[in-house]
Every structure is written in structure tokens, then in C-alpha cells.
CSV table of C-alpha atoms in Angstrom, one decimal:
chain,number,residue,atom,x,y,z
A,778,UNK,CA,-29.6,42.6,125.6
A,779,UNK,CA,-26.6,41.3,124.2
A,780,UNK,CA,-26.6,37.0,124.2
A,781,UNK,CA,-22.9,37.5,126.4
A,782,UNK,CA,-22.2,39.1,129.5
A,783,UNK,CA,-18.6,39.1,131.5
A,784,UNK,CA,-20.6,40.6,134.0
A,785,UNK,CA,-22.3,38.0,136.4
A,786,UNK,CA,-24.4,40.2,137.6
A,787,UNK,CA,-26.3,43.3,136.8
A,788,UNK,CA,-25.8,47.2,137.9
A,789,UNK,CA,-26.3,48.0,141.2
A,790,UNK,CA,-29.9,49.8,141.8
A,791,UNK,CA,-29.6,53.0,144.8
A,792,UNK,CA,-32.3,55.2,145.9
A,793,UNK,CA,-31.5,58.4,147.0
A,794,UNK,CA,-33.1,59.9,149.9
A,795,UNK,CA,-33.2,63.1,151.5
A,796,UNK,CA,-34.7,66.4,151.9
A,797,UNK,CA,-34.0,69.7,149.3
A,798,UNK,CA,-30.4,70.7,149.5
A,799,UNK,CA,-29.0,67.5,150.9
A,800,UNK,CA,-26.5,67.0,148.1
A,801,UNK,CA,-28.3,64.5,146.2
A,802,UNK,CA,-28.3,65.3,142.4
A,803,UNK,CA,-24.8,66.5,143.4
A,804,UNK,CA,-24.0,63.1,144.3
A,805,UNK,CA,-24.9,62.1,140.3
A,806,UNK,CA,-21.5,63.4,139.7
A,807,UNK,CA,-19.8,60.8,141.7
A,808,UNK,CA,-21.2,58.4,139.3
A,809,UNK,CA,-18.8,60.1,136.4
A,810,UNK,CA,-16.2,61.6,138.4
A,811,UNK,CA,-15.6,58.9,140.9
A,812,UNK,CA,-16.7,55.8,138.9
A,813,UNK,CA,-15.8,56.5,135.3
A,814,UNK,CA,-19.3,55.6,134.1
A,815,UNK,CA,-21.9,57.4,131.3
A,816,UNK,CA,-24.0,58.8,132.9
A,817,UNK,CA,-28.0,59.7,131.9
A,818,UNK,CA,-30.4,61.8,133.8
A,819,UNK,CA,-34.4,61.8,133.1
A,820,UNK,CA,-35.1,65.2,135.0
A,821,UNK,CA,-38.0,65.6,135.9
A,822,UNK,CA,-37.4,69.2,137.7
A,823,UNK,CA,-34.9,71.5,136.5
A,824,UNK,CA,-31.8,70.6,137.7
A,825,UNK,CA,-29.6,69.6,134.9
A,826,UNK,CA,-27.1,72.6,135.7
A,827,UNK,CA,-25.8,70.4,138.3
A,828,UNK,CA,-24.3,68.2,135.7
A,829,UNK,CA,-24.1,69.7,132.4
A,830,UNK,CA,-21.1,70.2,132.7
A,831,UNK,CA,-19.5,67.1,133.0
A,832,UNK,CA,-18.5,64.4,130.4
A,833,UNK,CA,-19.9,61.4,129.3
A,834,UNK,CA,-23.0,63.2,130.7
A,835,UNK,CA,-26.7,63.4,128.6
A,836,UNK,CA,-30.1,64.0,130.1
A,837,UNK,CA,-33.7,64.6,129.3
A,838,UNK,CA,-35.8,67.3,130.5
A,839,UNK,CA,-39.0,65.9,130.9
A,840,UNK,CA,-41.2,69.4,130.4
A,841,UNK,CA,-44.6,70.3,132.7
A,842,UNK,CA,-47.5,71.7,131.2
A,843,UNK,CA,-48.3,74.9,132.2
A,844,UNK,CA,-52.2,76.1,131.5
A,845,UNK,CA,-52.2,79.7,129.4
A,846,UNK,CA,-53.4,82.3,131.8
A,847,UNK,CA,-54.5,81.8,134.9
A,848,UNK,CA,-58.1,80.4,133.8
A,849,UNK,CA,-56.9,76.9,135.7
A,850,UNK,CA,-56.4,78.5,139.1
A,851,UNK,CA,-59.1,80.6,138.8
A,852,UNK,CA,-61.7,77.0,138.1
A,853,UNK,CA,-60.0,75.4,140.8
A,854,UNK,CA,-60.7,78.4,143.0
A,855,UNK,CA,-64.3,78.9,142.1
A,856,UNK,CA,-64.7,74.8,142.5
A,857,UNK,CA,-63.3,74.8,146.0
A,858,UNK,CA,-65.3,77.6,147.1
A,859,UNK,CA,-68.9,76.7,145.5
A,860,UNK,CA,-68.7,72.3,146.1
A,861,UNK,CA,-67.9,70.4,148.9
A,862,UNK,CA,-65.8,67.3,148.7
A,863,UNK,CA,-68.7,64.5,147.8
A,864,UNK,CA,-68.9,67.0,144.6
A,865,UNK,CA,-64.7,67.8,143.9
A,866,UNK,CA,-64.5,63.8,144.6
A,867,UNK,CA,-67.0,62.8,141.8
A,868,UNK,CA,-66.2,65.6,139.3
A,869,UNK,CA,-63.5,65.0,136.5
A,870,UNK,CA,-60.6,66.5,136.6
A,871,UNK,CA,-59.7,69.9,134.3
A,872,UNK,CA,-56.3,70.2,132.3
A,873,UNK,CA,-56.4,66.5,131.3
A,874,UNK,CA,-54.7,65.0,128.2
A,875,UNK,CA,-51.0,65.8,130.2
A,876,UNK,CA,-48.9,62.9,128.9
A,877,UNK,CA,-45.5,63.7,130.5
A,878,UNK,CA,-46.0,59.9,132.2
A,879,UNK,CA,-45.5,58.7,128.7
A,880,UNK,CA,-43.1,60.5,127.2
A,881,UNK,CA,-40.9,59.2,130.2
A,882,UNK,CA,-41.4,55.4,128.9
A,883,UNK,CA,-40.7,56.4,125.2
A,884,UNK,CA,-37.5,58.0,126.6
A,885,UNK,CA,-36.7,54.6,128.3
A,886,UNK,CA,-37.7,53.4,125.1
A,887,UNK,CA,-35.4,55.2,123.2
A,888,UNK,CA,-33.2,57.7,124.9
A,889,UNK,CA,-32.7,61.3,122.9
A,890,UNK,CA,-30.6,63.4,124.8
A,891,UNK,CA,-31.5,67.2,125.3
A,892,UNK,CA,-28.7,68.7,124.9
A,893,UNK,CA,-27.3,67.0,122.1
A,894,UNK,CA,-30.4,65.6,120.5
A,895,UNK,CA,-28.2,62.7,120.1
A,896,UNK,CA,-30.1,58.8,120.2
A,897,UNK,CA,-28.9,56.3,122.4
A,898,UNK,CA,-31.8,53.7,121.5
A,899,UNK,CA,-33.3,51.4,124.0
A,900,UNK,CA,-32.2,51.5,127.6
A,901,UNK,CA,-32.9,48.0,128.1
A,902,UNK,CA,-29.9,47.1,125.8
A,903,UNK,CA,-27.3,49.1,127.4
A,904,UNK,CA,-24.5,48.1,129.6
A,905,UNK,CA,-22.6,48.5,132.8
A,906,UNK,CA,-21.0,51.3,131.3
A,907,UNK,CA,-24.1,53.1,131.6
A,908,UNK,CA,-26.2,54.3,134.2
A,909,UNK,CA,-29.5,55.5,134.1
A,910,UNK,CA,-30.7,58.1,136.8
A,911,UNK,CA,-34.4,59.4,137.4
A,912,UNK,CA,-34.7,62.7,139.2
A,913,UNK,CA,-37.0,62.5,140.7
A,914,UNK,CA,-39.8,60.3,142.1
A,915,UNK,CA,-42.1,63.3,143.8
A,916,UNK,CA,-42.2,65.0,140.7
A,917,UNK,CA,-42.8,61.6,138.7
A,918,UNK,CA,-45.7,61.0,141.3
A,919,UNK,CA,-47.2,64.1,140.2
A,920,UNK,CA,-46.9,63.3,136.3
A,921,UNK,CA,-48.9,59.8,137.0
A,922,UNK,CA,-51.7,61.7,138.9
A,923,UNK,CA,-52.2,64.2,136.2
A,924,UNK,CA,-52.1,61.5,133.4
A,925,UNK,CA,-55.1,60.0,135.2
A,926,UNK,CA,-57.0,63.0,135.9
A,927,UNK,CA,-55.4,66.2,134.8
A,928,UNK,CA,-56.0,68.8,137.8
A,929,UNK,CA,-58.6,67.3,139.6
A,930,UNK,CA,-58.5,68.4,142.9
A,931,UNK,CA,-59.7,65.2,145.2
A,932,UNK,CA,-59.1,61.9,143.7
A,933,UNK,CA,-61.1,59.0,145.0
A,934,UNK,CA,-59.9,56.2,146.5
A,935,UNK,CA,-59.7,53.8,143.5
A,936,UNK,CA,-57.7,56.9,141.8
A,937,UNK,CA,-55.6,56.9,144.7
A,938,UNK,CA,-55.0,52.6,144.1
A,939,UNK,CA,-54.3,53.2,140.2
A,940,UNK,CA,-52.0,55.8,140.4
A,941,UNK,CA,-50.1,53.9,143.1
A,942,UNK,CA,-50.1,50.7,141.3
A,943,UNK,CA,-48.4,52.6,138.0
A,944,UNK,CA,-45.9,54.2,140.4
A,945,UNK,CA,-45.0,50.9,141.8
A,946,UNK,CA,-45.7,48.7,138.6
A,947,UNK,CA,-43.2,51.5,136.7
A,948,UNK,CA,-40.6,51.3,139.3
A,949,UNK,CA,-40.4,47.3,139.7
A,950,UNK,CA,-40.0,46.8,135.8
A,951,UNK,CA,-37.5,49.3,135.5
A,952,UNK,CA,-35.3,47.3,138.0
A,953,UNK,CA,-36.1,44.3,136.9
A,954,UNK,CA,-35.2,45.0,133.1
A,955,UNK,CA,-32.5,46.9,133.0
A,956,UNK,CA,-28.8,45.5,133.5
A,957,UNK,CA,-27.3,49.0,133.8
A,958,UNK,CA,-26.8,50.7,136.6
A,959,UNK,CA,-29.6,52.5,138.2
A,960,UNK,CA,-30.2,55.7,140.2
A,961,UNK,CA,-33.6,57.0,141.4
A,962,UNK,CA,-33.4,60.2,143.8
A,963,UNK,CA,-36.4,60.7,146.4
A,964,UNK,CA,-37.2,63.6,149.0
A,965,UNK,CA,-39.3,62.3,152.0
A,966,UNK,CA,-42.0,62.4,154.4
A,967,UNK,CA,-43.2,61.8,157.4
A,968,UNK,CA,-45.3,59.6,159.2
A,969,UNK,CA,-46.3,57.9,162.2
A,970,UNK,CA,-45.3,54.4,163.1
A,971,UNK,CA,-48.3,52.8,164.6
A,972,UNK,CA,-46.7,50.3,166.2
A,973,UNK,CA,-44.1,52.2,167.8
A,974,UNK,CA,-45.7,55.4,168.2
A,975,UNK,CA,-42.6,57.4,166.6
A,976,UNK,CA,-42.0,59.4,163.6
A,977,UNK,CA,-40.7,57.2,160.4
A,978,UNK,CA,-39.6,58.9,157.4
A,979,UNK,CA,-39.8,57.2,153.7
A,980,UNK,CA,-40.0,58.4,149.6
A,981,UNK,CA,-42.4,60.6,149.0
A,982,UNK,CA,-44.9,59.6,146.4
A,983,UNK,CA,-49.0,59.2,145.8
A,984,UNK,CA,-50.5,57.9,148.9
A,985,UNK,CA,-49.4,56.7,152.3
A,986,UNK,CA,-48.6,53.0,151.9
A,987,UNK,CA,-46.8,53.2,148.7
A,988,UNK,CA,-43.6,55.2,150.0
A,989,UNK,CA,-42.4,52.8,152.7
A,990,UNK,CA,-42.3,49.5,149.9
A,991,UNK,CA,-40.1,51.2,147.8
A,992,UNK,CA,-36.4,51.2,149.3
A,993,UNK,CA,-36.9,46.8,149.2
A,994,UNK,CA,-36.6,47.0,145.2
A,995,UNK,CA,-33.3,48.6,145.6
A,996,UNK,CA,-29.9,47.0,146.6
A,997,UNK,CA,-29.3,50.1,148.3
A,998,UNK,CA,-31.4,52.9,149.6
A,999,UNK,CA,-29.4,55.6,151.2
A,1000,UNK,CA,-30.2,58.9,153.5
A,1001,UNK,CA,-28.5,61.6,151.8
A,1002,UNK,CA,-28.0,64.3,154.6
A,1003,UNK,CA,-25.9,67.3,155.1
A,1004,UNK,CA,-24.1,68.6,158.2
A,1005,UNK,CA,-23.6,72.2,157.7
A,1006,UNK,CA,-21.0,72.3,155.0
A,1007,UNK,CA,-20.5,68.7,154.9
A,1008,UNK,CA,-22.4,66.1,152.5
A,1009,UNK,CA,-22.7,62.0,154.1
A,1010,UNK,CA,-24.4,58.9,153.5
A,1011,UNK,CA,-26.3,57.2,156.3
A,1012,UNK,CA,-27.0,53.1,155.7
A,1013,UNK,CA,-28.7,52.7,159.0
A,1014,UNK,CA,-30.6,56.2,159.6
A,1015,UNK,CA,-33.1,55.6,162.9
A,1016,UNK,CA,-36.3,57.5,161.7
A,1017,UNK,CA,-35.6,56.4,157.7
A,1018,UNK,CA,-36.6,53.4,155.8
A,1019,UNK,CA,-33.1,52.6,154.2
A,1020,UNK,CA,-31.1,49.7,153.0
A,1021,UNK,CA,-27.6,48.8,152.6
A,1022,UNK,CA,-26.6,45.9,149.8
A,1023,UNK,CA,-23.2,47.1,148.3
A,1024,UNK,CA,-22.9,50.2,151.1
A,1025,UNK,CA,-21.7,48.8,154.6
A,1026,UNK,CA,-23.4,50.0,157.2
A,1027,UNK,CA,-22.6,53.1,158.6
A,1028,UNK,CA,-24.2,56.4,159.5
A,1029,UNK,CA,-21.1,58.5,158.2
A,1030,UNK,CA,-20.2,57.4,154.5
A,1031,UNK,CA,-18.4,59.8,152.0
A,1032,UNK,CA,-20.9,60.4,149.1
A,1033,UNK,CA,-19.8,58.8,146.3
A,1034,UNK,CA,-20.8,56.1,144.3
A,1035,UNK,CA,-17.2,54.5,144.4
A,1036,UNK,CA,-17.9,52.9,147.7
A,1037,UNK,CA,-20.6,51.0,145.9
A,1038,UNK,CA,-19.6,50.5,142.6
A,1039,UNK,CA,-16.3,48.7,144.1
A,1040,UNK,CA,-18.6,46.7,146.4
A,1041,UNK,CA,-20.5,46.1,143.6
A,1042,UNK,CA,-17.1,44.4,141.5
A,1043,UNK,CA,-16.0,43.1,144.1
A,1044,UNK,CA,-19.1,40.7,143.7
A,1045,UNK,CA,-18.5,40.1,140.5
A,1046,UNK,CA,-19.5,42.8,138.6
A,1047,UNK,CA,-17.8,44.2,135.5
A,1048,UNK,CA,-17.6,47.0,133.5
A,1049,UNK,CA,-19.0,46.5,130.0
A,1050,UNK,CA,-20.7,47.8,126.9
């Protein structure tokens, strides 16, 4: 990082919630449209289309591995159908060695674009002119899980705690380190509030008690939901685990990054290389 910043402060962080189709890749555009930053996308399911065509825009397609044949399914089958889950729990997993985990922190490490094969070196070092987006954390969830133990088919519980703990230990540092602006998109689940007996919803990732810790590492975590035709931003959803830093709170914003990124000058933030 550069020894001078004009900036007091760094990029504002937002996470993205909301269910398929709510608008919220689409809201990336904002971000280069409505804000006049670069942006960069780590895809991690294929929807760089959404983008591409926009300027100042780059991304990464982070690639799954997909088993030749259908010899995979076909062992998972058989396992499922001749063990019960004492044996799936304690057996290793098949497919192993799938790395995509990795190659997500030697992007961070050094971002090469693909679809200009173009190096923009270490994300760490970039500036407020920048912002870095992940899309998204389910599928990232699944890339941890198979890094640990391929396509096992019942982890155990300590499996459960490690992949949880990279999820979690991945996510803080990447907050923490960067001074760029930051984007991470999550869809959501449910579950039941034991205190209050009603439905809460939160990011969807490995386990149960990981999901609701998240939207605290983020200045703003946002329900992005759509109204027939019409896209909004809810700060204060009732059945969401949300949070609202540079957003003011409101269950009917317009989706753009503007309102934050003026929110987020007007505490002394500033554009910069």
C-alpha cells in the first residue's frame, strides 16, 4: 500500500443479499455506471455476461471441476445405497485434489483478468478507484468444502468447524487488508430463531452458525429484493440479518451504489489510485 493516502479512510465493504433473480450482480453495474469506479469481479458462477460489457470492467472466472463421465455419480450412488452414515462419515472423500479455493487467493494475489489476460498485480496495493467484487459466497462455500475433502458425501463435525473457520478466517482478512472498495454477493437461508420462535433469514454458507456472523464484518449488508419489475434495497428487512453503515435506513432504497459511495465521501473518503 502506498506510504500516502488523501483518503482517511478505506472503501466501503457491502454484502449483498438476496435470493436468485433479485437484481444483485446487476447491481455491480452501479458500481461503474453510477460511481465511476474500476470495477473487478472473481465469479465464481457464470455470470460475467451481466457486466462484460461495461468499461473499466475485468473479472475472473474461477472454473469448477467437472469429473469425466459419470463414474463420480455413479460411486456416490453405489456409496449411499450400500453404507450408512457412521461409514459415509468416516470414509474419505472421492474427487479430491480440487484447488479452486486457491486459485482464488493467487487471484487476490495477483489479479489476471479473463477477458483480457491483462495483470493488475496485488489487490492489496490497489486504491479507492478500484473495487473488488466476489460472486459469490455459496458457491465459494462449496470450493472450501471440496478443497478439504473433494466429494465426500457426510463430513464430520470437525470438517464442518474447519471449513467454517477458512470461510470466516478468508472473509475477515480480506476486509481487513484491503483499502479498496469491496463487494461480496450472498443468496440466503432460512432458519429458526430460537428465541423468538420466527423464521430469520442470513448468507448462505457451510454450516448453520457461520451465516448469521457475517453481515457484522461489513459496513453494510443489504437485502437485495425485487418487486415485480422493480429492483430495491432494504437496510432494515424484518426476517434478514442486515446492516446499514453508509446506507440510511430504509426498506425502499434505489439500487445503486451511489447512495453509499456518497455517504461514504461524505465521511471522508476519497477517490484515489
Amino acid at each position: 500500500m502506498p506510504e500516502a493516502r488523501t483518503s482517511k479512510i478505506p472503501g466501503f465493504h457491502t454484502l449483498l443479499e438476496g435470493d436468485s433473480g433479485a437484481g444483485k450482480t446487476t447491481a455491480l453495474r452501479t458500481l461503474v455506471t453510477d460511481c465511476g469506479l474500476e470495477l473487478f469481479t472473481i465469479f465464481t458462477e457464470p455470470s460475467q455476461a451481466v457486466i462484460s460489457d461495461l468499461p473499466n470492467t475485468h473479472f475472473y472466472f474461477v472454473k469448477p471441476t467437472v469429473a469425466k463421465g459419470w463414474e463420480t455419480l455413479h460411486d456416490m450412488g453405489t456409496r449411499v445405497h450400500s453404507f450408512g452414515p457412521d461409514t459415509l462419515q468416516k470414509a474419505s472423500g472421492t474427487n479430491s485434489g480440487q484447488k479452486q479455493f486457491l486459485e482464488i487467493v493467487e487471484t487476490l494475489n495477483n489479479f489476471v483478468c479473463s477477458c483480457h489476460g491483462q495483470s493488475f498485480g496485488d489487490v492489496e496495493g490497489w486504491g479507492t478507484n478500484r473495487v473488488l467484487a466476489l460472486d459469490g459466497l455459496s458457491r465459494f462455500s462449496d470450493y472450501v468444502r471440496a478443497l478439504m475433502v473433494g466429494d465426500k458425501t457426510l463430513l464430520t463435525q470437525p470438517e464442518w468447524g474447519i471449513g467454517m473457520n477458512v470461510i470466516h478466517t478468508f472473509i475477515r482478512q480480506v476486509v481487513e487488508k484491503l483499502w479498496c472498495h469491496l463487494v461480496m454477493i450472498a443468496h440466503l437461508e432460512y432458519e429458526k430463531d430460537d428465541t423468538t420462535g420466527t423464521m430469520k433469514r442470513f448468507p448462505r454458507t457451510l454450516g448453520r452458525k457461520l451465516g448469521p456472523t457475517l453481515p457484522e464484518m461489513f459496513n453494510d449488508a443489504v437485502l437485495v429484493e425485487r418487486n415485480g419489475l422493480t429492483f430495491i434495497w432494504n437496510s432494515i428487512p424484518s426476517d434478514t440479518i442486515a446492516r446499514a453503515g453508509f446506507l440510511p435506513l430504509n426498506q425502499k432504497l434505489s439500487p445503486t451504489f451511489k447512495t453509499i459511495i456518497d455517504a461514504w465521501k461524505a465521511k471522508g473518503g476519497v477517490v484515489e489510485s
